[in-house]
């Protein structure tokens, strides 16, 4: 993975040069690539995820889908500005930080989506941003599996083992909830949405992550099942049961797979 920065007028983009190129027929790296209009005009939007940012699923190539996620604010501050953030420099923007962090974890073989690119557009003292990552084929939200009572003992332990791997790498996921864990058809759990996350030495934040997940599990599981679910997750976390220490990025495409329109 080769991260390369590019400026076009008031927009700054950071992208994986191995995924985006200037080859004929490729999706050219440009600010429009990060807008819904670009993809809708080519009839390449194949779905939309629920949530504040209204992420779009894109058929970027015949064999690979991407996820376009615009950055959106929540809570009271969103009433002032839903999509503008204070500009303090490109490398301090949420998009640049998330893409670099995702790329670092991806290269360690950890189960995160492959990062494609991000774009930051400056408007004086503020900026807007969007991020593109590879969509994990056939993945379902862990939250949906909990709600449908389809998360068995083995999967719950794998989720715990996955979280342990990220904690061992120093990742503090500040929004570790059941919606930000995806499960692919092989029952491998993946972690998504690393906005505002960071790498830290071991500390109390690890327990805080698990407590955050427990509160989320309580929203999607039957009350009588919450303690059992978290006990299985903790067992996998402590014992790393079912942990796959190998590179899990089996959804990667060959480097010569051109991203055609």
PDB file of C-alpha atoms in Angstrom:
ATOM      1  CA  UNK A   1       0.000   0.000   0.000  1.00  0.00           C
ATOM      2  CA  UNK A   2       1.426   3.363  -1.084  1.00  0.00           C
ATOM      3  CA  UNK A   3      -0.349   6.387   0.369  1.00  0.00           C
ATOM      4  CA  UNK A   4       0.015   9.458  -1.813  1.00  0.00           C
ATOM      5  CA  UNK A   5      -1.248  13.003  -1.212  1.00  0.00           C
ATOM      6  CA  UNK A   6      -2.654  15.173  -3.998  1.00  0.00           C
ATOM      7  CA  UNK A   7      -3.974  18.743  -4.044  1.00  0.00           C
ATOM      8  CA  UNK A   8      -6.582  20.115  -6.454  1.00  0.00           C
ATOM      9  CA  UNK A   9      -7.622  23.703  -5.786  1.00  0.00           C
ATOM     10  CA  UNK A  10      -9.034  23.780  -2.239  1.00  0.00           C
ATOM     11  CA  UNK A  11      -9.212  19.988  -1.939  1.00  0.00           C
ATOM     12  CA  UNK A  12      -6.568  17.681  -0.486  1.00  0.00           C
ATOM     13  CA  UNK A  13      -6.731  13.953  -1.175  1.00  0.00           C
ATOM     14  CA  UNK A  14      -4.846  11.032   0.323  1.00  0.00           C
ATOM     15  CA  UNK A  15      -5.103   7.774  -1.599  1.00  0.00           C
ATOM     16  CA  UNK A  16      -3.623   4.342  -2.075  1.00  0.00           C
ATOM     17  CA  UNK A  17      -1.707   4.582  -5.326  1.00  0.00           C
ATOM     18  CA  UNK A  18      -2.045   0.818  -5.774  1.00  0.00           C
ATOM     19  CA  UNK A  19      -5.857   1.087  -5.839  1.00  0.00           C
ATOM     20  CA  UNK A  20      -6.278   4.282  -7.852  1.00  0.00           C
ATOM     21  CA  UNK A  21      -4.232   5.104 -10.924  1.00  0.00           C
ATOM     22  CA  UNK A  22      -4.221   7.252 -14.064  1.00  0.00           C
ATOM     23  CA  UNK A  23      -4.705   4.240 -16.332  1.00  0.00           C
ATOM     24  CA  UNK A  24      -7.420   4.592 -19.000  1.00  0.00           C
ATOM     25  CA  UNK A  25     -10.818   3.552 -17.660  1.00  0.00           C
ATOM     26  CA  UNK A  26      -9.820   4.018 -14.023  1.00  0.00           C
ATOM     27  CA  UNK A  27     -11.733   6.124 -11.532  1.00  0.00           C
ATOM     28  CA  UNK A  28      -9.556   9.210 -11.620  1.00  0.00           C
ATOM     29  CA  UNK A  29      -8.586  10.615  -8.250  1.00  0.00           C
ATOM     30  CA  UNK A  30     -10.463  13.909  -8.056  1.00  0.00           C
ATOM     31  CA  UNK A  31     -12.787  15.663  -5.589  1.00  0.00           C
ATOM     32  CA  UNK A  32     -15.893  14.546  -7.541  1.00  0.00           C
ATOM     33  CA  UNK A  33     -14.998  10.926  -6.776  1.00  0.00           C
ATOM     34  CA  UNK A  34     -16.082  11.621  -3.193  1.00  0.00           C
ATOM     35  CA  UNK A  35     -19.570  12.872  -4.079  1.00  0.00           C
ATOM     36  CA  UNK A  36     -22.759  10.861  -4.413  1.00  0.00           C
ATOM     37  CA  UNK A  37     -23.519  12.593  -7.729  1.00  0.00           C
ATOM     38  CA  UNK A  38     -20.409  11.147  -9.405  1.00  0.00           C
ATOM     39  CA  UNK A  39     -21.523   7.577  -8.687  1.00  0.00           C
ATOM     40  CA  UNK A  40     -25.251   8.114  -9.240  1.00  0.00           C
ATOM     41  CA  UNK A  41     -24.639   9.599 -12.680  1.00  0.00           C
ATOM     42  CA  UNK A  42     -22.866   6.368 -13.649  1.00  0.00           C
ATOM     43  CA  UNK A  43     -25.523   4.160 -12.023  1.00  0.00           C
ATOM     44  CA  UNK A  44     -22.876   2.609  -9.766  1.00  0.00           C
ATOM     45  CA  UNK A  45     -24.647   3.074  -6.430  1.00  0.00           C
ATOM     46  CA  UNK A  46     -25.827  -0.378  -5.344  1.00  0.00           C
ATOM     47  CA  UNK A  47     -27.006   0.345  -1.822  1.00  0.00           C
ATOM     48  CA  UNK A  48     -26.970   2.623   1.187  1.00  0.00           C
ATOM     49  CA  UNK A  49     -26.108   1.987   4.815  1.00  0.00           C
ATOM     50  CA  UNK A  50     -28.257   3.287   7.659  1.00  0.00           C
ATOM     51  CA  UNK A  51     -26.792   5.911   9.926  1.00  0.00           C
ATOM     52  CA  UNK A  52     -25.943   9.578  10.262  1.00  0.00           C
ATOM     53  CA  UNK A  53     -23.565   9.781   7.316  1.00  0.00           C
ATOM     54  CA  UNK A  54     -25.683   7.849   4.800  1.00  0.00           C
ATOM     55  CA  UNK A  55     -22.776   5.803   3.474  1.00  0.00           C
ATOM     56  CA  UNK A  56     -23.170   4.581  -0.104  1.00  0.00           C
ATOM     57  CA  UNK A  57     -22.209   1.168  -1.477  1.00  0.00           C
ATOM     58  CA  UNK A  58     -20.520   1.500  -4.865  1.00  0.00           C
ATOM     59  CA  UNK A  59     -19.819  -1.006  -7.650  1.00  0.00           C
ATOM     60  CA  UNK A  60     -16.333   0.328  -8.284  1.00  0.00           C
ATOM     61  CA  UNK A  61     -15.239  -2.625 -10.431  1.00  0.00           C
ATOM     62  CA  UNK A  62     -17.019  -5.738 -11.685  1.00  0.00           C
ATOM     63  CA  UNK A  63     -15.456  -7.677  -8.803  1.00  0.00           C
ATOM     64  CA  UNK A  64     -15.194  -5.133  -5.990  1.00  0.00           C
ATOM     65  CA  UNK A  65     -17.487  -2.760  -4.137  1.00  0.00           C
ATOM     66  CA  UNK A  66     -16.481   0.314  -2.187  1.00  0.00           C
ATOM     67  CA  UNK A  67     -18.077   2.283   0.629  1.00  0.00           C
ATOM     68  CA  UNK A  68     -18.279   6.078   0.397  1.00  0.00           C
ATOM     69  CA  UNK A  69     -18.740   7.635   3.827  1.00  0.00           C
ATOM     70  CA  UNK A  70     -19.091  11.413   4.273  1.00  0.00           C
ATOM     71  CA  UNK A  71     -18.148  12.793   7.674  1.00  0.00           C
ATOM     72  CA  UNK A  72     -21.130  14.071   9.620  1.00  0.00           C
ATOM     73  CA  UNK A  73     -21.502  15.529  13.077  1.00  0.00           C
ATOM     74  CA  UNK A  74     -23.964  14.278  15.662  1.00  0.00           C
ATOM     75  CA  UNK A  75     -25.529  15.689  18.799  1.00  0.00           C
ATOM     76  CA  UNK A  76     -26.094  19.351  19.585  1.00  0.00           C
ATOM     77  CA  UNK A  77     -23.135  20.589  17.518  1.00  0.00           C
ATOM     78  CA  UNK A  78     -24.804  19.256  14.352  1.00  0.00           C
ATOM     79  CA  UNK A  79     -27.423  21.999  14.714  1.00  0.00           C
ATOM     80  CA  UNK A  80     -24.675  24.540  14.082  1.00  0.00           C
ATOM     81  CA  UNK A  81     -22.968  22.627  11.273  1.00  0.00           C
ATOM     82  CA  UNK A  82     -23.682  19.038  10.284  1.00  0.00           C
ATOM     83  CA  UNK A  83     -20.713  18.533   7.957  1.00  0.00           C
ATOM     84  CA  UNK A  84     -18.165  21.290   8.657  1.00  0.00           C
ATOM     85  CA  UNK A  85     -15.151  20.849  10.949  1.00  0.00           C
ATOM     86  CA  UNK A  86     -12.541  23.330  12.189  1.00  0.00           C
ATOM     87  CA  UNK A  87      -9.468  23.427   9.953  1.00  0.00           C
ATOM     88  CA  UNK A  88      -6.177  22.968  11.847  1.00  0.00           C
ATOM     89  CA  UNK A  89      -4.086  21.401   9.070  1.00  0.00           C
ATOM     90  CA  UNK A  90      -4.474  18.492   6.642  1.00  0.00           C
ATOM     91  CA  UNK A  91      -2.789  15.861   8.801  1.00  0.00           C
ATOM     92  CA  UNK A  92      -5.021  16.757  11.731  1.00  0.00           C
ATOM     93  CA  UNK A  93      -8.257  16.301   9.803  1.00  0.00           C
ATOM     94  CA  UNK A  94     -10.402  13.353  10.811  1.00  0.00           C
ATOM     95  CA  UNK A  95     -10.275  11.877   7.315  1.00  0.00           C
ATOM     96  CA  UNK A  96      -6.470  11.901   6.982  1.00  0.00           C
ATOM     97  CA  UNK A  97      -6.036  10.484  10.478  1.00  0.00           C
ATOM     98  CA  UNK A  98      -8.582   7.723   9.932  1.00  0.00           C
ATOM     99  CA  UNK A  99      -7.181   6.693   6.561  1.00  0.00           C
ATOM    100  CA  UNK A 100      -3.588   6.539   7.853  1.00  0.00           C
ATOM    101  CA  UNK A 101      -4.662   4.576  10.927  1.00  0.00           C
ATOM    102  CA  UNK A 102      -6.730   2.145   8.845  1.00  0.00           C
ATOM    103  CA  UNK A 103      -3.834   1.640   6.434  1.00  0.00           C
ATOM    104  CA  UNK A 104      -1.440   0.924   9.316  1.00  0.00           C
ATOM    105  CA  UNK A 105      -3.751  -1.688  10.839  1.00  0.00           C
ATOM    106  CA  UNK A 106      -4.534  -3.186   7.431  1.00  0.00           C
ATOM    107  CA  UNK A 107      -0.842  -3.677   6.693  1.00  0.00           C
ATOM    108  CA  UNK A 108      -0.490  -5.536  10.004  1.00  0.00           C
ATOM    109  CA  UNK A 109      -3.043  -8.051   8.761  1.00  0.00           C
ATOM    110  CA  UNK A 110      -5.747  -6.911  11.168  1.00  0.00           C
ATOM    111  CA  UNK A 111      -9.395  -7.272  10.060  1.00  0.00           C
ATOM    112  CA  UNK A 112     -10.215  -3.774   8.825  1.00  0.00           C
ATOM    113  CA  UNK A 113     -11.509  -2.808   5.370  1.00  0.00           C
ATOM    114  CA  UNK A 114      -8.841  -1.870   2.855  1.00  0.00           C
ATOM    115  CA  UNK A 115      -8.613   1.939   2.652  1.00  0.00           C
ATOM    116  CA  UNK A 116      -8.895   3.468  -0.817  1.00  0.00           C
ATOM    117  CA  UNK A 117      -8.816   7.255  -0.403  1.00  0.00           C
ATOM    118  CA  UNK A 118     -10.092  10.282   1.458  1.00  0.00           C
ATOM    119  CA  UNK A 119     -10.741  13.870   0.460  1.00  0.00           C
ATOM    120  CA  UNK A 120     -10.719  17.050   2.531  1.00  0.00           C
ATOM    121  CA  UNK A 121     -12.159  20.231   1.022  1.00  0.00           C
ATOM    122  CA  UNK A 122     -11.235  23.414   2.801  1.00  0.00           C
ATOM    123  CA  UNK A 123     -13.613  26.360   3.178  1.00  0.00           C
ATOM    124  CA  UNK A 124     -11.619  29.049   4.947  1.00  0.00           C
ATOM    125  CA  UNK A 125     -11.489  28.106   8.622  1.00  0.00           C
ATOM    126  CA  UNK A 126     -13.527  24.916   8.122  1.00  0.00           C
ATOM    127  CA  UNK A 127     -13.496  21.787   5.978  1.00  0.00           C
ATOM    128  CA  UNK A 128     -15.685  18.938   4.734  1.00  0.00           C
ATOM    129  CA  UNK A 129     -14.436  15.387   4.228  1.00  0.00           C
ATOM    130  CA  UNK A 130     -15.286  11.924   2.911  1.00  0.00           C
ATOM    131  CA  UNK A 131     -13.636   8.502   3.021  1.00  0.00           C
ATOM    132  CA  UNK A 132     -13.686   5.515   0.649  1.00  0.00           C
ATOM    133  CA  UNK A 133     -12.894   1.956   1.755  1.00  0.00           C
ATOM    134  CA  UNK A 134     -13.407  -1.495   0.266  1.00  0.00           C
ATOM    135  CA  UNK A 135     -16.714  -3.133   1.161  1.00  0.00           C
ATOM    136  CA  UNK A 136     -16.387  -6.522   2.877  1.00  0.00           C
ATOM    137  CA  UNK A 137     -18.270  -8.979   0.619  1.00  0.00           C
ATOM    138  CA  UNK A 138     -21.363 -10.521   2.165  1.00  0.00           C
ATOM    139  CA  UNK A 139     -20.763  -9.045   5.617  1.00  0.00           C
ATOM    140  CA  UNK A 140     -23.564  -8.468   8.122  1.00  0.00           C
ATOM    141  CA  UNK A 141     -23.582  -6.182  11.122  1.00  0.00           C
ATOM    142  CA  UNK A 142     -22.955  -7.982  14.402  1.00  0.00           C
ATOM    143  CA  UNK A 143     -25.898  -5.974  15.736  1.00  0.00           C
ATOM    144  CA  UNK A 144     -28.249  -7.648  13.240  1.00  0.00           C
ATOM    145  CA  UNK A 145     -27.023 -11.111  14.201  1.00  0.00           C
ATOM    146  CA  UNK A 146     -27.612 -10.333  17.863  1.00  0.00           C
ATOM    147  CA  UNK A 147     -31.089  -9.020  17.164  1.00  0.00           C
ATOM    148  CA  UNK A 148     -31.956 -12.170  15.197  1.00  0.00           C
ATOM    149  CA  UNK A 149     -30.385 -14.413  17.846  1.00  0.00           C
ATOM    150  CA  UNK A 150     -27.925 -15.787  15.275  1.00  0.00           C
ATOM    151  CA  UNK A 151     -24.667 -15.087  17.118  1.00  0.00           C
ATOM    152  CA  UNK A 152     -23.540 -18.464  18.445  1.00  0.00           C
ATOM    153  CA  UNK A 153     -20.957 -19.215  21.111  1.00  0.00           C
ATOM    154  CA  UNK A 154     -18.129 -19.662  18.598  1.00  0.00           C
ATOM    155  CA  UNK A 155     -18.803 -16.332  16.896  1.00  0.00           C
ATOM    156  CA  UNK A 156     -19.023 -14.476  20.195  1.00  0.00           C
ATOM    157  CA  UNK A 157     -15.625 -15.842  21.195  1.00  0.00           C
ATOM    158  CA  UNK A 158     -14.199 -14.810  17.817  1.00  0.00           C
ATOM    159  CA  UNK A 159     -15.470 -11.286  18.413  1.00  0.00           C
ATOM    160  CA  UNK A 160     -13.699 -11.221  21.766  1.00  0.00           C
ATOM    161  CA  UNK A 161     -10.500 -12.578  20.231  1.00  0.00           C
ATOM    162  CA  UNK A 162     -10.661  -9.958  17.479  1.00  0.00           C
ATOM    163  CA  UNK A 163     -11.010  -7.136  19.997  1.00  0.00           C
ATOM    164  CA  UNK A 164      -8.038  -8.520  21.915  1.00  0.00           C
ATOM    165  CA  UNK A 165      -5.916  -8.427  18.748  1.00  0.00           C
ATOM    166  CA  UNK A 166      -6.735  -4.776  18.198  1.00  0.00           C
ATOM    167  CA  UNK A 167      -6.036  -3.950  21.836  1.00  0.00           C
ATOM    168  CA  UNK A 168      -2.698  -5.745  21.575  1.00  0.00           C
ATOM    169  CA  UNK A 169      -1.921  -3.477  18.619  1.00  0.00           C
ATOM    170  CA  UNK A 170      -2.821  -0.478  20.803  1.00  0.00           C
ATOM    171  CA  UNK A 171      -6.086   0.526  19.100  1.00  0.00           C
ATOM    172  CA  UNK A 172      -8.495   2.506  21.268  1.00  0.00           C
ATOM    173  CA  UNK A 173     -11.794   2.264  19.351  1.00  0.00           C
ATOM    174  CA  UNK A 174     -13.800   5.076  20.894  1.00  0.00           C
ATOM    175  CA  UNK A 175     -17.090   3.847  19.405  1.00  0.00           C
ATOM    176  CA  UNK A 176     -16.853   0.085  19.845  1.00  0.00           C
ATOM    177  CA  UNK A 177     -20.459  -0.912  19.292  1.00  0.00           C
ATOM    178  CA  UNK A 178     -22.258  -3.826  17.668  1.00  0.00           C
ATOM    179  CA  UNK A 179     -22.885  -1.868  14.462  1.00  0.00           C
ATOM    180  CA  UNK A 180     -19.163  -1.254  13.980  1.00  0.00           C
ATOM    181  CA  UNK A 181     -18.401  -4.968  13.979  1.00  0.00           C
ATOM    182  CA  UNK A 182     -19.154  -6.820  10.743  1.00  0.00           C
ATOM    183  CA  UNK A 183     -19.230 -10.588  10.254  1.00  0.00           C
ATOM    184  CA  UNK A 184     -18.390 -12.071   6.854  1.00  0.00           C
ATOM    185  CA  UNK A 185     -19.798 -15.336   5.396  1.00  0.00           C
ATOM    186  CA  UNK A 186     -16.876 -17.257   6.941  1.00  0.00           C
ATOM    187  CA  UNK A 187     -17.927 -15.963  10.386  1.00  0.00           C
ATOM    188  CA  UNK A 188     -14.818 -13.789  10.614  1.00  0.00           C
ATOM    189  CA  UNK A 189     -15.476 -10.542  12.506  1.00  0.00           C
ATOM    190  CA  UNK A 190     -14.176  -7.223  11.152  1.00  0.00           C
ATOM    191  CA  UNK A 191     -13.872  -3.807  12.779  1.00  0.00           C
ATOM    192  CA  UNK A 192     -14.997  -0.680  10.937  1.00  0.00           C
ATOM    193  CA  UNK A 193     -15.356   3.078  11.463  1.00  0.00           C
ATOM    194  CA  UNK A 194     -12.069   4.200  12.991  1.00  0.00           C
ATOM    195  CA  UNK A 195     -13.045   7.874  13.096  1.00  0.00           C
ATOM    196  CA  UNK A 196     -11.417   9.560  16.131  1.00  0.00           C
ATOM    197  CA  UNK A 197      -9.707   6.286  17.125  1.00  0.00           C
ATOM    198  CA  UNK A 198      -6.029   6.216  18.018  1.00  0.00           C
ATOM    199  CA  UNK A 199      -3.120   4.037  19.079  1.00  0.00           C
ATOM    200  CA  UNK A 200      -2.293   4.134  22.808  1.00  0.00           C
ATOM    201  CA  UNK A 201      -0.266   2.276  25.443  1.00  0.00           C
ATOM    202  CA  UNK A 202      -2.245  -0.212  27.566  1.00  0.00           C
ATOM    203  CA  UNK A 203      -4.559   1.447  30.083  1.00  0.00           C
ATOM    204  CA  UNK A 204      -8.091   1.841  31.396  1.00  0.00           C
ATOM    205  CA  UNK A 205      -9.351   2.603  27.877  1.00  0.00           C
ATOM    206  CA  UNK A 206      -9.353  -1.139  27.079  1.00  0.00           C
ATOM    207  CA  UNK A 207     -11.939  -1.849  29.766  1.00  0.00           C
ATOM    208  CA  UNK A 208     -13.852   1.256  28.658  1.00  0.00           C
ATOM    209  CA  UNK A 209     -14.031  -0.156  25.110  1.00  0.00           C
ATOM    210  CA  UNK A 210     -15.545  -3.409  26.402  1.00  0.00           C
ATOM    211  CA  UNK A 211     -17.984  -1.507  28.606  1.00  0.00           C
ATOM    212  CA  UNK A 212     -19.073   0.516  25.566  1.00  0.00           C
ATOM    213  CA  UNK A 213     -19.633  -2.721  23.648  1.00  0.00           C
ATOM    214  CA  UNK A 214     -21.623  -4.178  26.538  1.00  0.00           C
ATOM    215  CA  UNK A 215     -24.019  -1.220  26.468  1.00  0.00           C
ATOM    216  CA  UNK A 216     -24.436  -1.696  22.734  1.00  0.00           C
ATOM    217  CA  UNK A 217     -25.035  -5.436  23.083  1.00  0.00           C
ATOM    218  CA  UNK A 218     -27.809  -4.651  25.566  1.00  0.00           C
ATOM    219  CA  UNK A 219     -29.607  -2.651  22.871  1.00  0.00           C
ATOM    220  CA  UNK A 220     -29.719  -5.530  20.390  1.00  0.00           C
ATOM    221  CA  UNK A 221     -29.921  -8.661  22.537  1.00  0.00           C
ATOM    222  CA  UNK A 222     -32.761  -9.987  24.635  1.00  0.00           C
ATOM    223  CA  UNK A 223     -32.267  -8.853  28.261  1.00  0.00           C
ATOM    224  CA  UNK A 224     -31.854 -12.441  29.396  1.00  0.00           C
ATOM    225  CA  UNK A 225     -29.010 -12.966  26.907  1.00  0.00           C
ATOM    226  CA  UNK A 226     -26.814  -9.921  27.554  1.00  0.00           C
ATOM    227  CA  UNK A 227     -24.771 -11.459  30.384  1.00  0.00           C
ATOM    228  CA  UNK A 228     -24.221 -14.660  28.387  1.00  0.00           C
ATOM    229  CA  UNK A 229     -23.173 -12.764  25.252  1.00  0.00           C
ATOM    230  CA  UNK A 230     -20.656 -10.650  27.120  1.00  0.00           C
ATOM    231  CA  UNK A 231     -19.332 -13.668  29.054  1.00  0.00           C
ATOM    232  CA  UNK A 232     -18.560 -15.414  25.743  1.00  0.00           C
ATOM    233  CA  UNK A 233     -16.954 -12.282  24.325  1.00  0.00           C
ATOM    234  CA  UNK A 234     -14.821 -11.925  27.465  1.00  0.00           C
ATOM    235  CA  UNK A 235     -13.814 -15.588  27.232  1.00  0.00           C
ATOM    236  CA  UNK A 236     -12.642 -15.098  23.657  1.00  0.00           C
ATOM    237  CA  UNK A 237     -10.887 -11.885  24.687  1.00  0.00           C
ATOM    238  CA  UNK A 238      -8.967 -13.524  27.529  1.00  0.00           C
ATOM    239  CA  UNK A 239      -8.141 -16.759  25.730  1.00  0.00           C
ATOM    240  CA  UNK A 240      -8.090 -15.363  22.185  1.00  0.00           C
ATOM    241  CA  UNK A 241     -10.238 -18.343  21.238  1.00  0.00           C
ATOM    242  CA  UNK A 242     -10.662 -18.662  17.510  1.00  0.00           C
ATOM    243  CA  UNK A 243      -8.243 -15.831  16.791  1.00  0.00           C
ATOM    244  CA  UNK A 244      -6.836 -15.872  13.289  1.00  0.00           C
ATOM    245  CA  UNK A 245      -3.359 -14.407  13.481  1.00  0.00           C
ATOM    246  CA  UNK A 246      -2.851 -14.614   9.743  1.00  0.00           C
ATOM    247  CA  UNK A 247      -3.666 -11.872   7.260  1.00  0.00           C
ATOM    248  CA  UNK A 248      -7.447 -11.932   6.849  1.00  0.00           C
ATOM    249  CA  UNK A 249      -7.625  -9.722   3.781  1.00  0.00           C
ATOM    250  CA  UNK A 250      -8.931 -12.356   1.424  1.00  0.00           C
ATOM    251  CA  UNK A 251     -11.223  -9.833  -0.280  1.00  0.00           C
ATOM    252  CA  UNK A 252      -8.298  -7.955  -1.828  1.00  0.00           C
ATOM    253  CA  UNK A 253      -8.154  -7.804  -5.602  1.00  0.00           C
ATOM    254  CA  UNK A 254      -4.936  -8.241  -7.615  1.00  0.00           C
ATOM    255  CA  UNK A 255      -2.895  -5.112  -8.111  1.00  0.00           C
ATOM    256  CA  UNK A 256      -3.617  -5.208 -11.854  1.00  0.00           C
ATOM    257  CA  UNK A 257      -7.395  -5.149 -11.421  1.00  0.00           C
ATOM    258  CA  UNK A 258      -8.249  -1.859 -13.099  1.00  0.00           C
ATOM    259  CA  UNK A 259     -11.007   0.172 -11.440  1.00  0.00           C
ATOM    260  CA  UNK A 260     -13.125   0.711 -14.492  1.00  0.00           C
ATOM    261  CA  UNK A 261     -16.196   2.908 -14.804  1.00  0.00           C
TER     262      UNK A 261
END
